[in-house]
Amino acid sequence: EFLQHVRNELHFLTGRRTDILSHALLNTVVKNFGFRGSKFQKDSEAFLKHYYLQARRISQILETILIRRRSETRRSFNWLGGRYSPFGAPQKKKASSQIEHSRFLRSPEKWMQHFRYGQSQGVSLDEPTRTTIRQTLPQFKQAAFSTSALAADFRAILRNKGKVAQVIRQMHDLGFLGRVLPEFGRLTCLAQHDLYHKYTTDEHTLRALEILDEIAQGQGTSHGPYQKVLNEIHDSSTLYFALLMHDTGKGLGGGHSSKGALLVRRAASRLGFDPDEGEKIQLLVQHHLLMGHVSQRRHLDDSHTIEEFVKKVQRPDILNMLLLITYTDAQAVAPGVWTDWKDYLLWDLYYKAYDRLMFTQGISSSARAELETVHQQVAHLLKLEIDAATIRKHFRLMPEKYALYTSTSQIVKHLRLLPQLEEVPVVLNWEGHPDKGYTDLTLVTRDHRGLFAQIAGTLSAFNLNILSAQLTTRDDGIVFDQFQVGGQAGNYRLHQQDYPRVEKL
C-alpha cells in the first residue's frame, strides 16, 4: 500500500506516468508524506529506510513463493526432522517430526549449527525452516543469542574463506543476524541520501563480503594480487568480522569510524574473540578509511607520510587486512568507483608501509626475490634485441620497486621505446582497446616542469579523461609514463586516426 501511495505521488507531481523516484523529486515526496528524521538522520533518510523496508518485505514474500515452486528441483536441506534431504521433504512420521520441530524451536544454538552445516555442504535452509526461524525469532530473549556455543559456530563460519557471504546474507534476510549482532541489525535498510552511495548500509556491507569471497575463490583477474595477501591470513574470522562491522557506527552522527570501533570491541568480546583479536578488529574499524585517504590524498614519496601511516597501522598483519578491507569497501560502494589509478596508489602505499614495518629502508627479502625473477624474465625476452648491460642500467636507474608495480610486458615495451628518444624529444606508443572503452598511451621523454599538466591538457582537448596513470622517472631524468585514457562517462572516443593529431599538440 505504501509503495502504491509513493507511485501515485510521483504521477501527481510529474503529471505523467512515471515510476522512478529520482533525487530531484525525493525531497518533495518526503515533505508531502510528512516524514521526520532524528538528530542523526535526515528526513529523506527516514523516508528511504521505510521505503526499503517495505520493498524488502515484498521481496521476501516473492522469494518464498518462488522457492516453494522450485522446491522439487532446488537442492536444499531440512533439519526439522534431523536429516538431510535433497528435496527439503520431511522423512519422519508426522508425530516424530512435530517433536523434533518443537526441539528446534527452543534453540537458536541449533539454528547456528544448521547455518554452519549448510555452509559446509554448499546448500541453503529449505523454506519451511526459514519460515520457522523468521516467525519464532521474537519469542527468544537476547541472552539466547549470546551463548558461547552459538558464538563458536559463528566464528567457525567466518573462518571458512570464500564461503562466508552467502550464509551471512541468509542470516540477515531472516532477521537472525540482527539478533546475534544487534549492532549490525540497526543498519537494516539504513539509507544515505547522497550521490555517492548506491546501496543501503547493510547491502553495501554484504556486497563487500561477497567481493572478499570472490578474492578467496580466485574469481576475476583484478582480484589476483589481493588473493595473494588474503592467503597469508591464517584465521580469517578477524578479517571477515571487521569487514562485517566496519560501518556499524553509521546513523549515530559524525565520525562513524570511531563510534563503530567502540561498538565492535564489545561485540567482539561477546563473540569470544580474545583481547588481541578484539584490539585488531577495533583498529581495523577505527582506520577502515585511512588507507584510501592516505593513498589518494597524500604525497606517498614523503617519508613523513609513510611514517605517520605506519604508526597507526602498527603491524604487518593489520596492514594486510586493512588493504583488503579498503579494496572491498570501495568496490562495494557503487560500480565504477574503483579505478586502476586508485588501485595503483593503494598498492604503492601498501608496499612502502610494509617495508617500513619490516624495518628496512629497501624492500623485503621476498619482494627482492620477486624483483630478481622479473629482471631475469625481461633479460630473456630481450636477449636478441638489447644487450644485458643496457637492461641492468635501466633497472639500476629506476626506483627499486619499479619491477613490482610494472608488468613484465610493460617493462619490455619501455626498453624497446627508449632508443627512439635519441631521434625525437617525445616517444609515444598507442594501444587501443575499443571493446573496453579505453586506450593505453605510453610516453617516454625527458622530465620537465609542468609535463603532467601538459599531457592532461592535450587529452582534455579531445574530451578525454585520464582513467589511470603510472608515472615513473629514472635517476637520469628520463620519464616513462603509462596512461589509460577514455571519453567522458567511459565512452570510447579516441581512434587510430586521432593519434597523429594528439601527438602534434
Coordinates of C-alpha atoms in Angstrom, one line a residue:
E1 CA 0.0 0.0 0.0
F2 CA 2.8 2.4 0.9
L3 CA 4.6 1.8 -2.4
Q4 CA 1.4 2.4 -4.3
H5 CA 1.0 5.7 -2.5
V6 CA 4.5 6.7 -3.5
R7 CA 3.8 5.8 -7.1
N8 CA 0.6 7.9 -7.1
E9 CA 2.5 10.8 -5.6
L10 CA 5.1 10.6 -8.4
H11 CA 2.3 10.6 -11.0
F12 CA 0.7 13.6 -9.4
L13 CA 4.0 15.6 -9.2
T14 CA 5.2 14.9 -12.7
G15 CA 1.8 14.9 -14.4
R16 CA 2.7 11.7 -16.2
R17 CA 3.0 8.0 -15.6
T18 CA 6.5 7.6 -14.1
D19 CA 7.7 5.0 -11.5
I20 CA 11.2 6.5 -10.9
L21 CA 11.8 8.2 -7.6
S22 CA 14.6 10.5 -8.6
H23 CA 16.9 12.6 -6.4
A24 CA 15.2 15.7 -7.8
L25 CA 11.8 14.5 -6.6
L26 CA 12.8 12.8 -3.3
N27 CA 12.7 15.8 -1.0
T28 CA 9.3 17.0 -2.3
V29 CA 7.8 13.5 -1.8
V30 CA 9.3 13.2 1.7
K31 CA 7.8 16.6 2.7
N32 CA 4.4 15.7 1.3
F33 CA 4.4 12.4 3.2
G34 CA 5.3 14.2 6.4
F35 CA 8.4 12.1 7.3
R36 CA 10.6 13.4 10.1
G37 CA 14.1 12.2 10.8
S38 CA 16.0 12.4 14.0
K39 CA 19.1 14.1 15.4
F40 CA 21.4 11.9 13.3
Q41 CA 19.0 11.1 10.4
K42 CA 17.7 13.3 7.6
D43 CA 14.0 13.4 6.8
S44 CA 14.8 11.8 3.5
E45 CA 16.8 9.0 5.1
A46 CA 13.9 8.2 7.4
F47 CA 11.6 8.0 4.4
L48 CA 14.1 5.9 2.4
K49 CA 14.5 3.4 5.3
H50 CA 10.8 2.9 5.5
Y51 CA 10.6 2.6 1.7
Y52 CA 13.3 0.0 1.6
L53 CA 11.8 -2.0 4.5
Q54 CA 8.5 -2.3 2.6
A55 CA 10.3 -3.3 -0.6
R56 CA 12.4 -5.8 1.3
R57 CA 9.3 -7.4 2.8
I58 CA 7.7 -7.7 -0.7
S59 CA 10.9 -9.2 -2.0
Q60 CA 10.9 -11.8 0.8
I61 CA 7.3 -12.8 0.1
L62 CA 8.0 -13.2 -3.6
E63 CA 11.2 -15.2 -2.8
T64 CA 9.2 -17.6 -0.5
I65 CA 6.7 -18.2 -3.3
L66 CA 9.4 -18.9 -5.9
I67 CA 11.4 -21.2 -3.6
R68 CA 8.2 -23.3 -2.9
R69 CA 7.6 -23.5 -6.7
R70 CA 11.2 -24.7 -7.3
S71 CA 11.3 -27.0 -4.2
E72 CA 11.2 -30.2 -6.3
T73 CA 14.4 -29.3 -8.2
R74 CA 16.3 -27.0 -5.9
R75 CA 18.9 -28.6 -3.6
S76 CA 18.2 -27.7 0.0
F77 CA 18.1 -29.4 3.4
N78 CA 15.5 -29.8 6.1
W79 CA 16.8 -30.1 9.7
L80 CA 13.4 -30.0 11.4
G81 CA 13.4 -33.8 11.3
G82 CA 17.2 -34.0 11.9
R83 CA 18.0 -35.5 8.5
Y84 CA 19.5 -34.2 5.2
S85 CA 17.0 -34.2 2.3
P86 CA 17.9 -33.0 -1.2
F87 CA 14.3 -32.0 -1.7
G88 CA 13.7 -30.5 1.7
A89 CA 11.0 -33.1 2.4
P90 CA 10.4 -34.5 5.9
Q91 CA 11.4 -38.1 6.2
K92 CA 9.9 -39.0 9.6
K93 CA 6.3 -39.7 10.6
K94 CA 4.2 -36.7 11.5
A95 CA 4.3 -37.2 15.3
S96 CA 8.0 -37.6 15.4
S97 CA 8.5 -34.7 13.1
Q98 CA 6.5 -32.5 15.5
I99 CA 8.6 -33.5 18.4
E100 CA 11.8 -32.6 16.6
H101 CA 10.2 -29.4 15.4
S102 CA 9.5 -28.4 19.0
R103 CA 13.1 -29.1 19.9
F104 CA 14.3 -27.0 17.0
L105 CA 12.2 -24.0 18.2
R106 CA 13.8 -24.0 21.6
S107 CA 17.4 -23.5 20.5
P108 CA 18.9 -20.6 18.5
E109 CA 22.1 -22.5 19.0
K110 CA 20.7 -25.2 16.8
W111 CA 19.9 -22.6 14.1
M112 CA 23.5 -21.5 14.0
Q113 CA 24.6 -25.2 13.7
H114 CA 22.3 -25.5 10.7
F115 CA 23.8 -22.4 9.1
R116 CA 27.3 -23.8 9.6
Y117 CA 26.3 -27.2 8.2
G118 CA 24.7 -25.6 5.2
Q119 CA 27.9 -23.6 4.5
S120 CA 30.0 -26.7 4.7
Q121 CA 27.7 -28.5 2.2
G122 CA 27.0 -25.6 -0.1
V123 CA 23.3 -25.7 0.5
S124 CA 20.6 -23.4 1.9
L125 CA 17.9 -23.9 4.5
D126 CA 14.7 -25.0 3.0
E127 CA 11.6 -22.7 3.1
P128 CA 9.8 -24.4 6.0
T129 CA 12.9 -24.0 8.1
R130 CA 13.4 -20.4 7.0
T131 CA 9.7 -19.6 7.8
T132 CA 10.1 -21.2 11.3
I133 CA 13.1 -19.1 12.1
R134 CA 11.6 -15.8 10.9
Q135 CA 8.3 -16.4 12.8
T136 CA 10.0 -17.7 16.0
L137 CA 12.7 -15.1 16.5
P138 CA 10.6 -12.7 18.6
Q139 CA 10.0 -15.5 21.2
F140 CA 13.6 -15.5 22.4
K141 CA 15.3 -13.2 24.8
Q142 CA 18.6 -11.6 23.7
A143 CA 20.6 -13.9 26.0
A144 CA 19.7 -16.9 23.8
F145 CA 21.7 -15.4 21.0
S146 CA 24.8 -14.7 23.2
T147 CA 25.8 -18.2 24.3
S148 CA 29.4 -19.5 23.9
A149 CA 28.3 -22.4 21.7
L150 CA 26.5 -20.1 19.3
A151 CA 29.5 -17.7 19.2
A152 CA 31.9 -20.6 18.5
D153 CA 29.8 -21.7 15.5
F154 CA 29.5 -18.2 14.2
R155 CA 33.3 -17.7 14.3
A156 CA 33.7 -21.1 12.5
I157 CA 31.5 -19.7 9.7
L158 CA 33.7 -16.6 9.4
R159 CA 36.9 -18.8 9.2
N160 CA 35.6 -20.5 6.0
K161 CA 37.3 -18.3 3.4
G162 CA 35.3 -17.8 0.2
K163 CA 32.1 -19.2 1.6
V164 CA 31.0 -16.6 4.1
A165 CA 28.9 -14.0 2.3
Q166 CA 26.0 -16.3 1.2
V167 CA 25.3 -17.7 4.7
I168 CA 25.6 -14.2 6.3
R169 CA 23.2 -12.8 3.8
Q170 CA 20.7 -15.6 4.6
M171 CA 21.0 -14.9 8.3
H172 CA 20.4 -11.3 7.6
D173 CA 17.4 -11.9 5.4
L174 CA 15.8 -14.0 8.1
G175 CA 16.5 -11.4 10.9
F176 CA 18.7 -13.9 12.7
L177 CA 21.9 -11.9 12.2
G178 CA 20.4 -8.8 13.8
R179 CA 19.7 -10.8 16.9
V180 CA 23.2 -12.2 17.1
L181 CA 24.7 -8.8 16.3
P182 CA 22.2 -6.0 17.2
E183 CA 24.9 -3.6 16.2
F184 CA 24.5 -4.8 12.6
G185 CA 20.8 -5.3 12.8
R186 CA 20.4 -1.5 13.3
L187 CA 21.8 -1.0 9.8
T188 CA 19.0 -2.8 8.1
C189 CA 17.8 -0.7 5.2
L190 CA 19.8 2.3 6.5
A191 CA 20.0 4.7 3.6
Q192 CA 22.4 7.6 3.0
H193 CA 20.9 10.3 0.9
D194 CA 23.8 11.3 -1.4
L195 CA 25.0 10.6 -4.9
Y196 CA 28.0 8.6 -3.8
H197 CA 26.4 5.6 -2.0
K198 CA 24.2 3.4 -4.3
Y199 CA 23.2 0.8 -1.7
T200 CA 21.8 0.8 1.8
T201 CA 24.5 0.3 4.5
D202 CA 23.6 -3.3 5.1
E203 CA 23.5 -4.2 1.4
H204 CA 26.8 -2.4 0.9
T205 CA 28.4 -4.5 3.6
L206 CA 27.0 -7.8 2.3
R207 CA 28.4 -6.9 -1.2
A208 CA 31.8 -6.2 0.4
L209 CA 31.7 -9.7 1.9
E210 CA 30.8 -11.1 -1.4
I211 CA 33.8 -9.4 -3.0
L212 CA 36.1 -10.8 -0.3
D213 CA 34.7 -14.3 -1.1
E214 CA 35.5 -13.7 -4.8
I215 CA 39.1 -12.9 -3.9
A216 CA 39.4 -16.0 -1.8
Q217 CA 37.9 -18.1 -4.7
G218 CA 40.2 -16.5 -7.3
Q219 CA 37.4 -15.0 -9.3
G220 CA 38.4 -12.2 -11.6
T221 CA 41.8 -11.2 -12.8
S222 CA 41.8 -7.9 -11.0
H223 CA 41.5 -9.7 -7.6
G224 CA 44.7 -11.7 -8.2
P225 CA 47.2 -9.6 -6.2
Y226 CA 44.7 -9.4 -3.3
Q227 CA 44.2 -13.1 -3.2
K228 CA 48.0 -13.4 -2.5
V229 CA 47.6 -11.2 0.6
L230 CA 44.5 -13.0 1.7
N231 CA 46.2 -16.3 1.6
E232 CA 48.7 -15.1 4.1
I233 CA 45.9 -14.6 6.7
H234 CA 45.6 -17.9 8.6
D235 CA 42.5 -17.1 10.7
S236 CA 40.1 -15.1 8.5
S237 CA 37.4 -14.7 11.2
T238 CA 39.1 -11.4 12.4
L239 CA 39.1 -10.0 8.9
Y240 CA 35.6 -11.1 8.0
F241 CA 34.2 -9.8 11.3
A242 CA 35.9 -6.4 10.9
L243 CA 34.5 -6.1 7.4
L244 CA 31.0 -7.1 8.6
M245 CA 31.1 -4.5 11.3
H246 CA 33.1 -1.7 9.7
D247 CA 30.1 0.6 9.2
T248 CA 28.2 -0.1 12.4
G249 CA 28.9 3.5 13.6
K250 CA 26.8 4.9 10.7
G251 CA 23.5 6.6 11.7
L252 CA 24.9 7.7 15.0
G253 CA 26.2 11.1 13.9
G254 CA 29.6 12.1 12.5
G255 CA 32.8 10.1 13.0
H256 CA 31.2 6.7 12.3
S257 CA 34.7 5.0 12.3
S258 CA 35.4 6.0 15.9
K259 CA 31.8 5.2 17.0
G260 CA 31.9 1.9 15.2
A261 CA 35.2 1.0 16.8
L262 CA 33.7 1.3 20.3
L263 CA 30.7 -0.9 19.3
V264 CA 32.8 -3.6 17.6
R265 CA 35.1 -4.1 20.6
R266 CA 32.2 -5.0 22.8
A267 CA 30.7 -7.2 20.1
A268 CA 34.0 -9.0 19.6
S269 CA 34.3 -9.7 23.3
R270 CA 30.7 -11.1 23.3
L271 CA 31.5 -13.5 20.5
G272 CA 34.6 -14.9 22.1
F273 CA 37.4 -13.1 20.3
D274 CA 40.4 -12.9 22.6
P275 CA 41.8 -9.4 23.7
D276 CA 44.5 -9.3 21.0
E277 CA 41.9 -10.2 18.3
G278 CA 39.5 -7.6 19.7
E279 CA 42.2 -5.0 19.5
K280 CA 42.9 -5.8 15.9
I281 CA 39.2 -5.7 15.0
Q282 CA 38.8 -2.3 16.8
L283 CA 41.8 -0.9 15.0
L284 CA 40.6 -2.1 11.6
V285 CA 37.2 -0.5 12.1
Q286 CA 38.7 2.7 13.5
H287 CA 41.0 3.1 10.5
H288 CA 39.0 1.4 7.7
L289 CA 39.0 4.7 5.7
L290 CA 42.6 5.6 6.5
M291 CA 44.4 3.7 3.7
G292 CA 42.2 5.0 1.0
H293 CA 42.5 8.6 2.3
V294 CA 46.3 8.5 2.5
S295 CA 46.9 6.7 -0.8
Q296 CA 44.6 9.1 -2.7
R297 CA 45.2 12.4 -1.0
R298 CA 48.8 12.4 0.4
H299 CA 52.2 12.5 -1.2
L300 CA 53.4 8.9 -1.0
D301 CA 57.1 9.8 -1.6
D302 CA 57.1 11.8 1.6
S303 CA 58.7 9.6 4.3
H304 CA 56.8 11.5 6.9
T305 CA 53.5 10.5 5.3
I306 CA 54.5 6.8 5.4
E307 CA 55.8 7.1 9.0
E308 CA 52.6 8.6 10.2
F309 CA 50.6 5.9 8.5
V310 CA 52.7 3.1 9.9
K311 CA 52.4 4.4 13.4
K312 CA 48.6 3.9 13.1
V313 CA 48.7 0.5 11.4
Q314 CA 51.4 -0.9 13.8
R315 CA 51.7 -4.4 12.4
P316 CA 52.1 -6.2 9.0
D317 CA 49.1 -8.5 9.6
I318 CA 46.9 -5.4 10.3
L319 CA 48.3 -3.8 7.1
N320 CA 47.3 -6.9 5.1
M321 CA 43.8 -6.9 6.5
L322 CA 43.4 -3.1 6.1
L323 CA 44.4 -3.4 2.4
L324 CA 41.7 -6.0 1.8
I325 CA 39.0 -4.0 3.7
T326 CA 39.9 -0.8 1.8
Y327 CA 39.6 -2.6 -1.5
T328 CA 36.4 -4.5 -0.8
D329 CA 34.8 -1.5 0.9
A330 CA 35.4 0.8 -2.1
Q331 CA 34.4 -1.8 -4.7
A332 CA 31.1 -2.3 -2.9
V333 CA 30.1 1.4 -2.9
A334 CA 28.9 1.6 -6.5
P335 CA 30.0 0.4 -9.9
G336 CA 32.9 2.5 -11.4
V337 CA 34.0 4.0 -8.1
W338 CA 37.2 2.0 -8.0
T339 CA 39.7 2.7 -10.8
D340 CA 43.1 1.4 -11.9
W341 CA 44.7 4.6 -10.7
K342 CA 43.3 4.2 -7.2
D343 CA 44.4 0.6 -7.2
Y344 CA 48.0 1.6 -8.2
L345 CA 48.1 4.2 -5.4
L346 CA 46.8 1.7 -2.8
W347 CA 49.5 -0.8 -3.7
D348 CA 52.1 1.9 -3.7
L349 CA 51.2 2.8 -0.1
Y350 CA 51.0 -0.9 0.8
Y351 CA 54.5 -1.7 -0.4
K352 CA 56.0 1.3 1.2
A353 CA 54.3 0.8 4.6
Y354 CA 55.0 -3.0 4.5
D355 CA 58.7 -2.4 4.0
R356 CA 58.8 0.2 6.8
L357 CA 57.0 -2.2 9.1
M358 CA 59.6 -4.9 8.3
F359 CA 62.4 -2.5 9.5
T360 CA 64.2 -1.9 6.2
Q361 CA 64.7 1.2 4.1
G362 CA 64.8 -1.0 1.0
I363 CA 62.5 -3.9 0.2
S364 CA 61.7 -7.2 2.0
S365 CA 63.6 -10.4 1.1
S366 CA 60.5 -12.0 -0.5
A367 CA 60.0 -8.9 -2.7
R368 CA 63.7 -8.9 -3.6
A369 CA 63.4 -12.4 -4.8
E370 CA 60.4 -11.4 -6.9
L371 CA 62.4 -8.5 -8.4
E372 CA 65.2 -10.8 -9.4
T373 CA 62.7 -13.0 -11.2
V374 CA 61.4 -10.1 -13.1
H375 CA 64.9 -9.0 -14.1
Q376 CA 65.6 -12.4 -15.5
Q377 CA 62.4 -12.6 -17.4
V378 CA 63.0 -9.2 -19.1
A379 CA 66.6 -10.2 -20.0
H380 CA 65.4 -13.4 -21.5
L381 CA 62.6 -11.7 -23.6
L382 CA 65.0 -9.1 -25.0
K383 CA 68.2 -11.2 -25.3
L384 CA 68.2 -10.9 -29.1
E385 CA 67.4 -7.1 -29.1
I386 CA 69.1 -5.3 -26.3
D387 CA 72.3 -6.1 -24.6
A388 CA 72.3 -7.1 -20.9
A389 CA 74.3 -4.1 -19.8
T390 CA 71.6 -1.7 -21.1
I391 CA 68.9 -3.7 -19.3
R392 CA 70.8 -3.7 -16.0
K393 CA 71.4 0.0 -16.3
H394 CA 67.7 0.6 -16.9
F395 CA 66.8 -1.2 -13.7
R396 CA 69.6 0.5 -11.7
L397 CA 68.3 3.9 -12.7
M398 CA 64.7 3.1 -12.0
P399 CA 63.1 3.2 -8.5
E400 CA 63.8 -0.2 -6.8
K401 CA 60.2 -1.2 -6.7
Y402 CA 59.5 -0.3 -10.4
A403 CA 59.6 -4.0 -11.3
L404 CA 57.0 -4.8 -8.6
Y405 CA 54.5 -2.2 -9.8
T406 CA 55.0 -2.7 -13.5
S407 CA 54.2 -5.7 -15.6
T408 CA 56.9 -7.6 -17.4
S409 CA 55.4 -6.7 -20.8
Q410 CA 55.3 -3.0 -19.9
I411 CA 59.0 -3.1 -18.9
V412 CA 59.9 -4.7 -22.2
K413 CA 57.9 -2.0 -24.0
H414 CA 59.8 0.7 -22.1
L415 CA 63.2 -0.7 -23.1
R416 CA 62.1 -1.1 -26.8
L417 CA 60.9 2.5 -26.9
L418 CA 63.9 4.0 -25.2
P419 CA 66.3 4.1 -28.2
Q420 CA 63.8 6.2 -30.1
L421 CA 64.4 9.0 -27.6
E422 CA 67.7 9.7 -29.3
E423 CA 65.9 10.7 -32.5
V424 CA 62.8 12.5 -31.2
P425 CA 62.1 14.5 -28.0
V426 CA 58.9 12.6 -27.1
V427 CA 58.2 8.9 -27.9
L428 CA 54.5 7.9 -27.9
N429 CA 53.0 4.4 -28.2
W430 CA 49.3 3.7 -28.5
E431 CA 47.3 0.6 -27.9
G432 CA 43.6 0.8 -28.4
H433 CA 41.0 -1.3 -26.6
P434 CA 37.7 -0.4 -28.2
D435 CA 35.8 -3.3 -26.6
K436 CA 36.9 -2.0 -23.1
G437 CA 36.4 1.7 -23.8
Y438 CA 40.0 3.0 -23.3
T439 CA 43.3 3.4 -25.0
D440 CA 46.8 2.7 -23.5
L441 CA 49.2 5.5 -24.0
T442 CA 52.9 5.0 -23.1
L443 CA 55.1 8.1 -23.2
V444 CA 58.9 8.4 -22.9
T445 CA 60.5 11.7 -22.7
R446 CA 62.9 13.8 -20.5
D447 CA 61.3 15.3 -17.4
H448 CA 60.5 19.0 -17.3
R449 CA 58.3 21.2 -15.2
G450 CA 54.6 21.0 -16.0
L451 CA 54.8 17.8 -18.0
F452 CA 51.8 16.1 -16.5
A453 CA 49.7 19.3 -16.8
Q454 CA 50.7 19.5 -20.5
I455 CA 49.6 15.9 -21.1
A456 CA 46.3 16.3 -19.3
G457 CA 45.5 19.5 -21.2
T458 CA 46.3 17.8 -24.5
L459 CA 44.0 14.9 -23.8
S460 CA 41.3 17.2 -22.5
A461 CA 41.2 19.0 -25.8
F462 CA 39.9 15.7 -27.2
N463 CA 37.3 15.4 -24.4
L464 CA 39.3 12.6 -22.9
N465 CA 39.8 11.6 -19.3
I466 CA 42.9 10.0 -17.7
L467 CA 41.4 6.9 -16.2
S468 CA 44.6 5.7 -14.6
A469 CA 48.3 6.7 -14.7
Q470 CA 51.6 5.2 -13.7
L471 CA 54.4 7.8 -13.6
T472 CA 58.0 6.7 -13.3
T473 CA 61.2 8.7 -13.6
R474 CA 64.7 7.3 -13.9
D475 CA 67.6 8.9 -11.9
D476 CA 68.9 10.3 -15.2
G477 CA 65.6 12.3 -15.7
I478 CA 64.0 10.1 -18.4
V479 CA 60.3 9.7 -17.8
F480 CA 58.2 6.6 -18.5
D481 CA 54.6 7.3 -18.1
Q482 CA 51.7 4.9 -18.7
F483 CA 48.2 6.3 -19.1
Q484 CA 44.8 4.7 -19.7
V485 CA 42.6 7.3 -21.4
G486 CA 38.9 7.2 -22.3
G487 CA 36.0 9.5 -23.1
Q488 CA 33.6 11.2 -20.7
A489 CA 31.4 8.7 -18.9
G490 CA 33.6 5.9 -20.1
N491 CA 32.8 6.3 -23.8
Y492 CA 35.5 5.3 -26.2
R493 CA 36.2 8.4 -28.3
L494 CA 39.9 8.1 -29.3
H495 CA 40.5 6.4 -32.7
Q496 CA 43.7 5.5 -34.5
Q497 CA 43.3 8.4 -36.9
D498 CA 43.4 10.7 -33.9
Y499 CA 46.8 9.6 -32.7
P500 CA 48.8 11.9 -35.0
R501 CA 46.6 14.9 -34.1
V502 CA 47.3 14.3 -30.4
E503 CA 51.0 13.9 -31.0
K504 CA 51.1 17.3 -32.8
L505 CA 49.6 19.0 -29.8

